[in-house]
Amino acid sequence: MADARVDGRKAMELRPMQCDLALLDKPDGSASFSFGDSSVMAAVYGPRDVPLSREKHDRSTVEVAWHSAPDNEQGAALQSHLTEFVVNALASIHDFPRSAIRVVIQELNNDGGMLACAINATCLALMDAGISLTAMFAAASCAVVDGQLILDPTLIEQNKANAVVVTGACKQASKVNAAEFVALHSSGPCAPKQMVTVLEAVESATAAVAAFLRTAKSK
Amino acid sequence: MDTTADDAGATAPDATTTTTTTTTTTTIVERPGMRIVCPGDVITEDQGYMRGHGTFIHDGRLLASVAGVVERVNKVISVRPVRTRYVGEIGDVVVGRIMQVGQRRWLVDTQSRLSSVLKLSSVNLPGGVLRRKSASDELTMRQVLAEGDLISAEVQAIFQEDGTLSLHTRSLRYGRLGPGMFMRVPSVLVRRSKNHFHTLPCGVAVVLGNNGYIWIGASMEEDTTQAREHDQHIITEETRRRMARVRNAISALAHRMLSIFDTTIIFTYDDSAHLEEKEMLHPEAIATITQRAYLLCTDQL
């Protein structure tokens, strides 16, 4: 089995990551994040006032708006829901009752793994906005092509994947415990045994992403 | 920074320059002994400390919940985030924009977590007569302050339940702000001081709201409750240029994350004399014109 992929990467190799903070002036926090050619911009507004109909008396209402790149309009609702889930799990929403945190995700270029990109960008944007989080979080995706695992698939590889595309979001509580999964999304059939290896791969990848985000923030 | 020219003709200073310098990667003024943490980082495992803002306790360890600088006052450890929404304190001077006219109150945007409230009973009505507000006053509220108006006010109280700020304008200093420029900076940059209303040596008036909202005008009105007809007077081009220069000076300070108060603004304004207003926000220009302010903020002057 050839180890090298179309773009010359090894099977378990991530694409180069890039990020930028505080790009926009209007939102309270913003960040862009990219894996290779896949790139996403996230903006965070809040905590701020919320219409009465959506107000929650004990916590902040989290809203995620997902704007797809023009060539990719599928799955926006699902992906925004998953991002919302992650923010709900890790932001200290109970500190800001009767307010709203709004996350706007804009896909800039889609080359696979958009959800992972978006979650990473969201983490950075939330930190930039000064919203308290229980921990930093990061995500990476993994595909199974003909029984072989490949990390961080490109769009072509993702479409070719006959089995699974998994995106695991990980909570990275430094030194407390290695990593915890907070969200997981998979499509396509995946044997339990395969799943374990997938999870391990995604976990180590997420750790790498988290380490990258950490250095990015402390600059 | 976010700028809107309230007066249609005001020299909206280089919207283009602001958008080109988007690389606002926040440069923090580093000091020895300063510790920067990320959410989830362990600050200390020592049990003897108390948890302050921006931290939480998990498994007996004190962890950071925001990205920022660790601060310690006696036994209380807190993390101050680099940027955050405005957290009000009683007595703060704020600049706000009227969002909604409600029942006996106005809702004001002050960059706080929730809209602030300005009660009808905490404003001085035009004419300055102090009396109980009647039902007819309720009906004419929009003539006093309408949606979109910019005001300066003071924080009177903070509601315990949710932290909403209650404002008042019961002083001639406070009230509706006339034609001028509005800009937004991170609220942490505005230093709390005795006076937030300044008339700079160049003649331009600024109101530095503690909430990070700043108003720049041609001159400070003596009585801010006066009628809207006064908005009509014409501001000369020279004054507009000076206002634009002040605005860009503040913007340059914000780009470098330096404290914003009268002295730093005057330093930056004076040091930019060799540049045109629109050249002030080029990255190299920012470094030169804010150098004296930087030295002042790091106690090297």
Short mmCIF file of C-alpha atoms in Angstrom, two decimals:
data_model
loop_
_atom_site.label_atom_id
_atom_site.label_comp_id
_atom_site.label_asym_id
_atom_site.label_seq_id
_atom_site.Cartn_x
_atom_site.Cartn_y
_atom_site.Cartn_z
CA MET A 1 0.00 0.00 0.00
CA ALA A 2 1.43 3.34 -1.01
CA ASP A 3 2.13 5.44 2.03
CA ALA A 4 2.24 8.76 0.24
CA ARG A 5 -1.00 10.53 -0.69
CA VAL A 6 -1.80 12.69 -3.66
CA ASP A 7 -0.31 15.76 -2.00
CA GLY A 8 2.73 13.81 -0.76
CA ARG A 9 1.64 13.56 2.85
CA LYS A 10 1.94 10.46 4.98
CA ALA A 11 -1.30 8.78 6.03
CA MET A 12 -1.15 10.20 9.55
CA GLU A 13 0.06 13.65 8.66
CA LEU A 14 -1.92 16.85 9.08
CA ARG A 15 -1.81 19.63 6.56
CA PRO A 16 0.07 22.76 7.61
CA MET A 17 -2.01 24.85 9.97
CA GLN A 18 -2.34 28.60 9.93
CA CYS A 19 -4.31 30.97 12.05
CA ASP A 20 -4.81 34.66 12.68
CA LEU A 21 -6.50 36.41 15.56
CA ALA A 22 -8.52 39.61 15.93
CA LEU A 23 -8.96 40.09 12.21
CA LEU A 24 -12.27 41.92 12.39
CA ASP A 25 -13.13 45.06 14.30
CA LYS A 26 -16.87 44.78 14.70
CA PRO A 27 -17.21 41.43 16.50
CA ASP A 28 -15.97 40.96 20.06
CA GLY A 29 -13.63 38.24 18.91
CA SER A 30 -12.59 36.76 15.60
CA ALA A 31 -10.11 34.31 14.17
CA SER A 32 -9.30 32.47 11.00
CA PHE A 33 -7.98 28.95 10.85
CA SER A 34 -6.82 26.80 7.99
CA PHE A 35 -5.67 23.28 7.32
CA GLY A 36 -3.81 23.57 4.02
CA ASP A 37 -6.28 24.96 1.51
CA SER A 38 -9.31 24.56 3.77
CA SER A 39 -9.90 27.77 5.57
CA VAL A 40 -12.56 29.22 7.81
CA MET A 41 -13.20 32.54 9.50
CA ALA A 42 -15.08 32.67 12.79
CA ALA A 43 -16.52 35.71 14.51
CA VAL A 44 -17.93 35.81 18.02
CA TYR A 45 -20.40 38.37 19.30
CA GLY A 46 -21.31 38.51 22.92
CA PRO A 47 -22.26 37.85 25.57
CA ARG A 48 -24.79 40.48 24.63
CA ASP A 49 -28.49 41.21 24.79
CA VAL A 50 -30.90 38.59 23.53
CA PRO A 51 -34.52 38.88 22.39
CA LEU A 52 -36.95 37.83 25.10
CA SER A 53 -38.20 34.88 23.07
CA ARG A 54 -34.79 33.24 23.05
CA GLU A 55 -33.70 34.32 26.50
CA LYS A 56 -32.70 31.63 28.99
CA HIS A 57 -32.86 32.66 32.60
CA ASP A 58 -29.91 30.64 33.84
CA ARG A 59 -27.49 30.58 30.94
CA SER A 60 -26.37 32.21 27.76
CA THR A 61 -28.10 31.30 24.52
CA VAL A 62 -25.57 30.00 22.00
CA GLU A 63 -26.30 30.57 18.33
CA VAL A 64 -24.15 29.44 15.46
CA ALA A 65 -24.65 30.75 11.95
CA TRP A 66 -22.84 28.84 9.24
CA HIS A 67 -22.14 30.47 5.89
CA SER A 68 -20.95 27.96 3.35
CA ALA A 69 -18.52 28.51 0.55
CA PRO A 70 -20.49 28.87 -2.69
CA ASP A 71 -19.61 25.42 -4.03
CA ASN A 72 -20.52 23.62 -0.85
CA GLU A 73 -23.98 24.17 0.52
CA GLN A 74 -24.53 20.77 2.04
CA GLY A 75 -24.49 19.98 5.71
CA ALA A 76 -24.41 23.56 6.97
CA ALA A 77 -27.25 22.97 9.41
CA LEU A 78 -25.67 19.84 10.83
CA GLN A 79 -22.24 21.39 11.09
CA SER A 80 -23.51 24.52 12.79
CA HIS A 81 -25.46 22.34 15.21
CA LEU A 82 -22.31 20.41 16.10
CA THR A 83 -20.31 23.59 16.60
CA GLU A 84 -23.09 24.91 18.80
CA PHE A 85 -22.95 21.72 20.83
CA VAL A 86 -19.23 22.11 21.42
CA VAL A 87 -19.56 25.76 22.46
CA ASN A 88 -22.40 24.86 24.81
CA ALA A 89 -20.30 22.15 26.39
CA LEU A 90 -17.15 24.18 26.95
CA ALA A 91 -18.01 27.85 27.30
CA SER A 92 -19.02 28.90 30.81
CA ILE A 93 -22.53 29.74 29.64
CA HIS A 94 -23.91 29.75 33.18
CA ASP A 95 -21.76 32.79 33.97
CA PHE A 96 -23.76 34.93 31.56
CA PRO A 97 -27.46 34.42 32.16
CA ARG A 98 -30.00 36.17 29.93
CA SER A 99 -27.53 36.93 27.19
CA ALA A 100 -26.53 35.52 23.83
CA ILE A 101 -23.26 34.32 22.39
CA ARG A 102 -23.39 34.36 18.64
CA VAL A 103 -20.82 32.57 16.54
CA VAL A 104 -20.66 33.27 12.83
CA ILE A 105 -18.68 30.83 10.72
CA GLN A 106 -17.72 31.79 7.20
CA GLU A 107 -16.16 29.13 5.02
CA LEU A 108 -13.47 30.76 2.93
CA ASN A 109 -12.28 27.79 0.94
CA ASN A 110 -13.42 24.22 1.16
CA ASP A 111 -10.86 21.48 0.74
CA GLY A 112 -12.25 18.96 3.20
CA GLY A 113 -12.46 18.89 6.98
CA MET A 114 -14.47 22.10 7.26
CA LEU A 115 -16.06 21.15 10.56
CA ALA A 116 -12.68 20.59 12.20
CA CYS A 117 -11.47 23.90 10.80
CA ALA A 118 -14.55 25.70 12.07
CA ILE A 119 -14.29 24.27 15.57
CA ASN A 120 -10.65 25.31 15.81
CA ALA A 121 -11.45 28.80 14.56
CA THR A 122 -14.34 29.04 17.02
CA CYS A 123 -12.06 28.16 19.93
CA LEU A 124 -9.65 30.92 18.96
CA ALA A 125 -12.42 33.45 18.38
CA LEU A 126 -14.00 32.69 21.78
CA MET A 127 -10.65 33.19 23.45
CA ASP A 128 -10.16 36.42 21.54
CA ALA A 129 -13.55 37.63 22.73
CA GLY A 130 -12.52 36.95 26.33
CA ILE A 131 -15.36 34.50 26.90
CA SER A 132 -14.53 32.06 29.64
CA LEU A 133 -14.07 28.45 28.66
CA THR A 134 -13.58 25.35 30.77
CA ALA A 135 -10.79 24.34 28.47
CA MET A 136 -9.38 24.89 25.04
CA PHE A 137 -10.77 22.62 22.39
CA ALA A 138 -9.62 21.47 19.02
CA ALA A 139 -10.75 19.15 16.28
CA ALA A 140 -9.37 17.01 13.50
CA SER A 141 -10.92 14.73 10.93
CA CYS A 142 -10.06 11.30 9.74
CA ALA A 143 -11.23 9.20 6.81
CA VAL A 144 -11.19 5.54 6.01
CA VAL A 145 -10.36 4.91 2.39
CA ASP A 146 -10.31 1.25 1.34
CA GLY A 147 -9.74 0.13 4.91
CA GLN A 148 -6.81 2.50 5.40
CA LEU A 149 -6.92 5.39 7.82
CA ILE A 150 -5.92 8.79 6.61
CA LEU A 151 -5.81 11.89 8.76
CA ASP A 152 -7.11 15.29 7.72
CA PRO A 153 -8.51 14.28 4.33
CA THR A 154 -8.71 16.76 1.47
CA LEU A 155 -11.98 17.21 -0.37
CA ILE A 156 -11.06 14.64 -3.01
CA GLU A 157 -10.05 12.10 -0.40
CA GLN A 158 -13.15 12.88 1.63
CA ASN A 159 -15.43 12.23 -1.34
CA LYS A 160 -13.53 9.05 -2.17
CA ALA A 161 -13.79 7.73 1.38
CA ASN A 162 -15.96 4.68 1.01
CA ALA A 163 -16.39 4.28 4.73
CA VAL A 164 -16.13 7.09 7.22
CA VAL A 165 -15.30 10.68 7.83
CA VAL A 166 -14.96 11.26 11.54
CA THR A 167 -14.48 14.58 13.20
CA GLY A 168 -13.66 14.44 16.86
CA ALA A 169 -13.66 17.52 19.03
CA CYS A 170 -11.41 17.22 21.99
CA LYS A 171 -11.19 19.00 25.26
CA GLN A 172 -7.63 19.66 26.17
CA ALA A 173 -7.29 20.14 29.88
CA SER A 174 -3.57 20.51 30.10
CA LYS A 175 -1.85 18.17 32.52
CA VAL A 176 -5.15 17.34 34.23
CA ASN A 177 -5.92 14.48 31.93
CA ALA A 178 -4.73 13.82 28.42
CA ALA A 179 -7.80 14.54 26.35
CA GLU A 180 -11.52 14.11 26.51
CA PHE A 181 -13.97 13.85 23.67
CA VAL A 182 -16.81 16.30 23.77
CA ALA A 183 -18.27 15.72 20.35
CA LEU A 184 -17.96 13.20 17.63
CA HIS A 185 -19.49 13.02 14.23
CA SER A 186 -19.24 10.19 11.82
CA SER A 187 -20.81 9.34 8.53
CA GLY A 188 -20.71 6.00 6.85
CA PRO A 189 -20.23 2.59 8.41
CA CYS A 190 -17.31 1.97 10.69
CA ALA A 191 -16.48 -1.26 12.52
CA PRO A 192 -16.05 -0.90 16.29
CA LYS A 193 -12.47 -2.07 16.05
CA GLN A 194 -11.74 0.47 13.38
CA MET A 195 -13.45 3.10 15.46
CA VAL A 196 -10.95 2.63 18.28
CA THR A 197 -8.02 3.27 15.97
CA VAL A 198 -9.84 6.20 14.42
CA LEU A 199 -10.40 7.71 17.83
CA GLU A 200 -6.78 7.25 18.80
CA ALA A 201 -5.64 8.87 15.59
CA VAL A 202 -8.03 11.79 15.97
CA GLU A 203 -7.04 12.22 19.59
CA SER A 204 -3.36 12.55 18.83
CA ALA A 205 -4.14 14.83 15.92
CA THR A 206 -6.30 17.00 18.13
CA ALA A 207 -3.53 17.20 20.67
CA ALA A 208 -1.25 18.49 17.92
CA VAL A 209 -3.84 21.06 16.85
CA ALA A 210 -4.39 22.15 20.44
CA ALA A 211 -0.66 22.59 20.94
CA PHE A 212 -0.63 24.74 17.81
CA LEU A 213 -3.56 26.85 19.00
CA ARG A 214 -1.84 27.30 22.34
CA THR A 215 1.33 28.68 20.78
CA ALA A 216 -0.79 30.84 18.49
CA LYS A 217 -2.58 32.42 21.43
CA SER A 218 0.46 33.07 23.55
CA LYS A 219 2.09 35.09 20.75
CA MET B 1 -11.85 50.50 14.86
CA ASP B 2 -15.45 51.16 14.27
CA THR B 3 -16.12 54.66 13.13
CA THR B 4 -19.28 56.41 12.21
CA ALA B 5 -19.41 60.06 11.40
CA ASP B 6 -22.48 61.41 13.11
CA ASP B 7 -22.35 64.53 11.06
CA ALA B 8 -22.87 63.57 7.46
CA GLY B 9 -20.10 65.86 6.25
CA ALA B 10 -17.43 65.06 8.83
CA THR B 11 -14.16 63.88 7.38
CA ALA B 12 -14.70 60.19 7.81
CA PRO B 13 -11.04 59.45 8.27
CA ASP B 14 -9.79 56.94 5.78
CA ALA B 15 -12.10 53.99 6.01
CA THR B 16 -9.67 52.45 3.53
CA THR B 17 -6.68 52.80 5.80
CA THR B 18 -8.52 51.10 8.61
CA THR B 19 -9.43 48.12 6.51
CA THR B 20 -5.97 47.62 5.07
CA THR B 21 -4.33 47.44 8.47
CA THR B 22 -6.29 44.42 9.54
CA THR B 23 -3.29 42.64 11.03
CA THR B 24 -4.20 43.78 14.51
CA THR B 25 -2.48 40.86 16.16
CA THR B 26 -2.61 42.19 19.67
CA THR B 27 0.82 43.08 20.86
CA ILE B 28 0.84 43.00 24.61
CA VAL B 29 3.27 45.19 26.45
CA GLU B 30 5.48 42.51 27.98
CA ARG B 31 6.77 42.98 31.47
CA PRO B 32 9.10 40.69 33.39
CA GLY B 33 7.26 38.29 35.63
CA MET B 34 4.10 38.52 33.53
CA ARG B 35 2.43 35.19 33.00
CA ILE B 36 0.16 34.51 30.05
CA VAL B 37 -2.27 31.60 30.29
CA CYS B 38 -4.84 29.90 28.08
CA PRO B 39 -8.23 28.50 29.12
CA GLY B 40 -7.74 25.24 30.98
CA ASP B 41 -4.16 25.99 32.04
CA VAL B 42 -3.29 25.21 35.64
CA ILE B 43 -2.36 28.42 37.44
CA THR B 44 -1.54 26.83 40.76
CA GLU B 45 -2.06 23.59 42.64
CA ASP B 46 -1.63 25.40 45.94
CA GLN B 47 -4.86 25.28 47.97
CA GLY B 48 -4.15 28.56 49.74
CA TYR B 49 -5.42 30.84 46.99
CA MET B 50 -8.85 32.22 46.25
CA ARG B 51 -10.50 32.17 42.88
CA GLY B 52 -10.96 35.52 41.13
CA HIS B 53 -12.39 36.53 37.76
CA GLY B 54 -11.32 34.42 34.81
CA THR B 55 -10.50 31.35 36.86
CA PHE B 56 -12.23 28.25 38.17
CA ILE B 57 -11.42 25.38 40.48
CA HIS B 58 -11.32 21.82 39.20
CA ASP B 59 -10.06 18.90 41.29
CA GLY B 60 -8.61 21.30 43.84
CA ARG B 61 -6.52 23.03 41.21
CA LEU B 62 -6.94 26.62 40.12
CA LEU B 63 -7.39 26.80 36.35
CA ALA B 64 -7.66 29.71 33.97
CA SER B 65 -10.91 30.11 32.04
CA VAL B 66 -9.85 32.95 29.75
CA ALA B 67 -6.71 33.73 27.79
CA GLY B 68 -4.85 36.57 29.42
CA VAL B 69 -2.51 37.77 32.09
CA VAL B 70 -2.40 36.31 35.60
CA GLU B 71 -2.87 38.87 38.34
CA ARG B 72 -2.60 38.32 42.07
CA VAL B 73 -3.85 40.55 44.86
CA ASN B 74 -2.91 39.01 48.19
CA LYS B 75 -4.64 35.61 48.07
CA VAL B 76 -6.96 36.25 45.16
CA ILE B 77 -5.77 35.11 41.76
CA SER B 78 -7.53 36.37 38.67
CA VAL B 79 -6.86 36.34 34.95
CA ARG B 80 -7.36 39.55 33.03
CA PRO B 81 -8.34 38.82 29.44
CA VAL B 82 -6.72 40.76 26.62
CA ARG B 83 -10.07 41.84 25.24
CA THR B 84 -13.49 41.54 26.78
CA ARG B 85 -16.80 43.27 26.89
CA TYR B 86 -17.18 46.16 29.29
CA VAL B 87 -17.65 45.30 32.95
CA GLY B 88 -19.16 48.36 34.58
CA GLU B 89 -18.46 49.90 37.94
CA ILE B 90 -20.52 52.49 39.75
CA GLY B 91 -19.28 55.99 38.95
CA ASP B 92 -17.83 55.11 35.55
CA VAL B 93 -18.33 57.61 32.77
CA VAL B 94 -19.69 55.86 29.70
CA VAL B 95 -20.59 56.78 26.16
CA GLY B 96 -23.59 54.91 24.83
CA ARG B 97 -26.00 54.76 21.95
CA ILE B 98 -29.77 54.76 22.45
CA MET B 99 -31.11 51.47 21.10
CA GLN B 100 -34.75 51.61 22.12
CA VAL B 101 -37.23 53.97 23.73
CA GLY B 102 -39.24 51.97 26.23
CA GLN B 103 -41.68 52.41 29.08
CA ARG B 104 -40.26 55.22 31.22
CA ARG B 105 -36.75 54.19 30.19
CA TRP B 106 -34.29 54.08 27.35
CA LEU B 107 -32.21 51.04 26.46
CA VAL B 108 -28.61 52.00 25.78
CA ASP B 109 -25.83 50.05 24.11
CA THR B 110 -22.67 50.44 26.17
CA GLN B 111 -20.66 47.44 24.93
CA SER B 112 -21.71 45.78 28.16
CA ARG B 113 -22.99 42.19 28.32
CA LEU B 114 -26.57 43.39 28.51
CA SER B 115 -28.18 46.61 27.32
CA SER B 116 -27.92 49.33 29.92
CA VAL B 117 -30.94 51.18 31.21
CA LEU B 118 -31.45 54.94 31.43
CA LYS B 119 -34.58 55.66 33.43
CA LEU B 120 -36.73 58.66 32.66
CA SER B 121 -36.36 59.63 36.31
CA SER B 122 -32.56 59.79 35.98
CA VAL B 123 -32.32 62.42 33.26
CA ASN B 124 -32.46 66.19 33.41
CA LEU B 125 -35.09 67.50 31.07
CA PRO B 126 -34.24 70.41 28.72
CA GLY B 127 -34.55 73.68 30.55
CA GLY B 128 -33.04 72.16 33.68
CA VAL B 129 -36.17 72.28 35.82
CA LEU B 130 -36.13 69.59 38.48
CA ARG B 131 -39.54 68.06 38.99
CA ARG B 132 -41.41 64.78 39.03
CA LYS B 133 -41.78 63.32 35.55
CA SER B 134 -45.38 63.31 34.42
CA ALA B 135 -47.28 61.22 31.91
CA SER B 136 -46.74 63.86 29.24
CA ASP B 137 -43.00 63.55 29.74
CA GLU B 138 -43.35 59.84 29.01
CA LEU B 139 -45.00 60.67 25.72
CA THR B 140 -42.31 63.13 24.68
CA MET B 141 -39.35 60.93 25.58
CA ARG B 142 -38.33 60.61 21.97
CA GLN B 143 -37.86 64.37 21.76
CA VAL B 144 -35.31 64.18 24.55
CA LEU B 145 -33.42 61.14 23.30
CA ALA B 146 -34.28 59.17 20.19
CA GLU B 147 -32.96 55.89 18.80
CA GLY B 148 -29.46 56.32 17.46
CA ASP B 149 -28.56 59.28 19.65
CA LEU B 150 -25.20 59.17 21.35
CA ILE B 151 -25.06 60.08 25.02
CA SER B 152 -22.54 60.41 27.78
CA ALA B 153 -23.70 59.18 31.16
CA GLU B 154 -22.55 57.86 34.49
CA VAL B 155 -23.14 54.39 35.91
CA GLN B 156 -25.55 54.89 38.80
CA ALA B 157 -26.18 51.31 39.86
CA ILE B 158 -25.57 47.73 38.85
CA PHE B 159 -28.51 45.36 39.15
CA GLN B 160 -27.53 42.44 41.33
CA GLU B 161 -29.46 39.75 39.46
CA ASP B 162 -27.86 40.01 36.06
CA GLY B 163 -25.36 42.87 36.09
CA THR B 164 -27.41 45.28 33.97
CA LEU B 165 -26.10 48.82 34.31
CA SER B 166 -28.40 51.63 35.31
CA LEU B 167 -27.21 55.00 34.03
CA HIS B 168 -27.97 58.59 34.89
CA THR B 169 -27.40 61.94 33.21
CA ARG B 170 -28.31 64.19 36.14
CA SER B 171 -25.49 66.61 35.62
CA LEU B 172 -24.86 69.25 33.00
CA ARG B 173 -21.78 67.33 31.92
CA TYR B 174 -23.83 64.36 30.78
CA GLY B 175 -26.49 64.07 28.15
CA ARG B 176 -26.84 63.94 24.40
CA LEU B 177 -23.64 64.33 22.40
CA GLY B 178 -23.78 66.59 19.38
CA PRO B 179 -22.23 66.13 15.95
CA GLY B 180 -18.87 64.45 16.05
CA MET B 181 -17.15 61.16 15.55
CA PHE B 182 -17.73 57.91 17.34
CA MET B 183 -15.19 55.17 17.74
CA ARG B 184 -14.81 51.94 19.62
CA VAL B 185 -11.72 50.59 21.37
CA PRO B 186 -11.26 47.67 23.79
CA SER B 187 -12.72 48.87 27.08
CA VAL B 188 -9.68 47.76 29.08
CA LEU B 189 -7.57 50.39 27.34
CA VAL B 190 -9.42 53.40 28.71
CA ARG B 191 -7.76 54.29 31.97
CA ARG B 192 -10.06 55.23 34.84
CA SER B 193 -9.32 58.77 35.88
CA LYS B 194 -10.86 61.75 37.60
CA ASN B 195 -11.91 63.36 34.35
CA HIS B 196 -13.08 61.72 31.17
CA PHE B 197 -14.12 64.91 29.38
CA HIS B 198 -11.15 66.57 27.76
CA THR B 199 -10.65 69.55 25.55
CA LEU B 200 -7.29 68.83 23.97
CA PRO B 201 -4.74 71.60 23.29
CA CYS B 202 -5.71 71.42 19.61
CA GLY B 203 -9.23 72.49 20.53
CA VAL B 204 -10.88 69.14 19.87
CA ALA B 205 -13.15 67.74 22.57
CA VAL B 206 -13.11 64.05 23.50
CA VAL B 207 -15.21 61.98 25.84
CA LEU B 208 -13.39 58.81 26.79
CA GLY B 209 -16.03 56.37 27.99
CA ASN B 210 -14.82 53.72 30.41
CA ASN B 211 -16.75 51.27 28.26
CA GLY B 212 -14.40 51.78 25.33
CA TYR B 213 -16.75 54.02 23.39
CA ILE B 214 -15.21 57.34 22.51
CA TRP B 215 -16.77 60.50 21.15
CA ILE B 216 -14.72 63.15 19.39
CA GLY B 217 -16.32 66.51 18.77
CA ALA B 218 -15.47 69.98 17.58
CA SER B 219 -16.04 71.51 21.00
CA MET B 220 -17.49 70.59 24.36
CA GLU B 221 -20.99 71.90 24.83
CA GLU B 222 -21.57 73.71 28.08
CA ASP B 223 -25.11 72.49 28.41
CA THR B 224 -25.61 69.14 26.72
CA THR B 225 -29.35 69.17 27.19
CA GLN B 226 -29.85 71.86 24.59
CA ALA B 227 -31.98 71.35 21.54
CA ARG B 228 -31.09 69.67 18.30
CA GLU B 229 -31.03 72.91 16.30
CA HIS B 230 -27.52 73.45 17.64
CA ASP B 231 -26.40 70.41 15.65
CA GLN B 232 -26.66 72.42 12.49
CA HIS B 233 -23.70 74.71 12.95
CA ILE B 234 -20.90 74.15 10.50
CA ILE B 235 -17.56 72.67 11.46
CA THR B 236 -14.65 74.01 9.42
CA GLU B 237 -12.47 71.69 7.41
CA GLU B 238 -9.47 72.45 9.57
CA THR B 239 -11.33 71.36 12.69
CA ARG B 240 -12.46 68.22 10.93
CA ARG B 241 -8.87 67.40 10.05
CA ARG B 242 -7.86 67.89 13.66
CA MET B 243 -10.69 65.59 14.74
CA ALA B 244 -9.57 62.99 12.23
CA ARG B 245 -6.03 63.25 13.57
CA VAL B 246 -7.24 62.73 17.14
CA ARG B 247 -9.29 59.77 16.00
CA ASN B 248 -6.33 58.18 14.23
CA ALA B 249 -4.08 58.88 17.20
CA ILE B 250 -6.50 56.97 19.45
CA SER B 251 -6.77 54.23 16.85
CA ALA B 252 -2.97 53.92 16.72
CA LEU B 253 -2.81 53.62 20.50
CA ALA B 254 -5.48 50.92 20.39
CA HIS B 255 -3.55 49.01 17.72
CA ARG B 256 -0.57 48.87 20.05
CA MET B 257 -2.79 48.06 23.04
CA LEU B 258 -1.60 51.13 24.93
CA SER B 259 -3.55 52.95 27.62
CA ILE B 260 -5.78 55.70 26.29
CA PHE B 261 -5.94 58.90 28.34
CA ASP B 262 -5.33 62.57 27.67
CA THR B 263 -1.52 62.46 27.91
CA THR B 264 -1.05 59.53 25.54
CA ILE B 265 -3.46 61.06 23.05
CA ILE B 266 -1.65 64.41 23.13
CA PHE B 267 1.75 62.70 22.74
CA THR B 268 0.59 60.69 19.76
CA TYR B 269 -1.18 63.68 18.24
CA ASP B 270 1.92 65.87 18.54
CA ASP B 271 4.30 63.20 17.27
CA SER B 272 2.19 62.69 14.17
CA ALA B 273 2.65 66.30 13.03
CA HIS B 274 4.93 65.30 10.16
CA LEU B 275 2.32 62.95 8.72
CA GLU B 276 -0.96 63.50 6.95
CA GLU B 277 -4.02 62.29 8.84
CA LYS B 278 -4.56 59.40 6.48
CA GLU B 279 -0.95 58.21 6.74
CA MET B 280 -1.10 57.74 10.49
CA LEU B 281 -2.36 54.18 10.50
CA HIS B 282 0.31 52.57 8.36
CA PRO B 283 2.04 49.94 10.50
CA GLU B 284 5.42 51.73 10.49
CA ALA B 285 3.77 55.06 11.25
CA ILE B 286 1.91 53.57 14.22
CA ALA B 287 5.20 52.43 15.73
CA THR B 288 6.83 55.86 15.44
CA ILE B 289 3.94 58.04 16.54
CA THR B 290 3.08 55.92 19.57
CA GLN B 291 6.68 55.55 20.74
CA ARG B 292 6.45 58.26 23.40
CA ALA B 293 3.11 56.91 24.66
CA TYR B 294 4.66 53.43 24.79
CA LEU B 295 7.55 54.67 26.92
CA LEU B 296 5.10 56.46 29.21
CA CYS B 297 2.98 53.34 29.64
CA THR B 298 6.01 51.20 30.45
CA ASP B 299 7.35 53.78 32.96
CA GLN B 300 10.42 54.51 30.89
CA LEU B 301 9.77 58.21 30.48
#
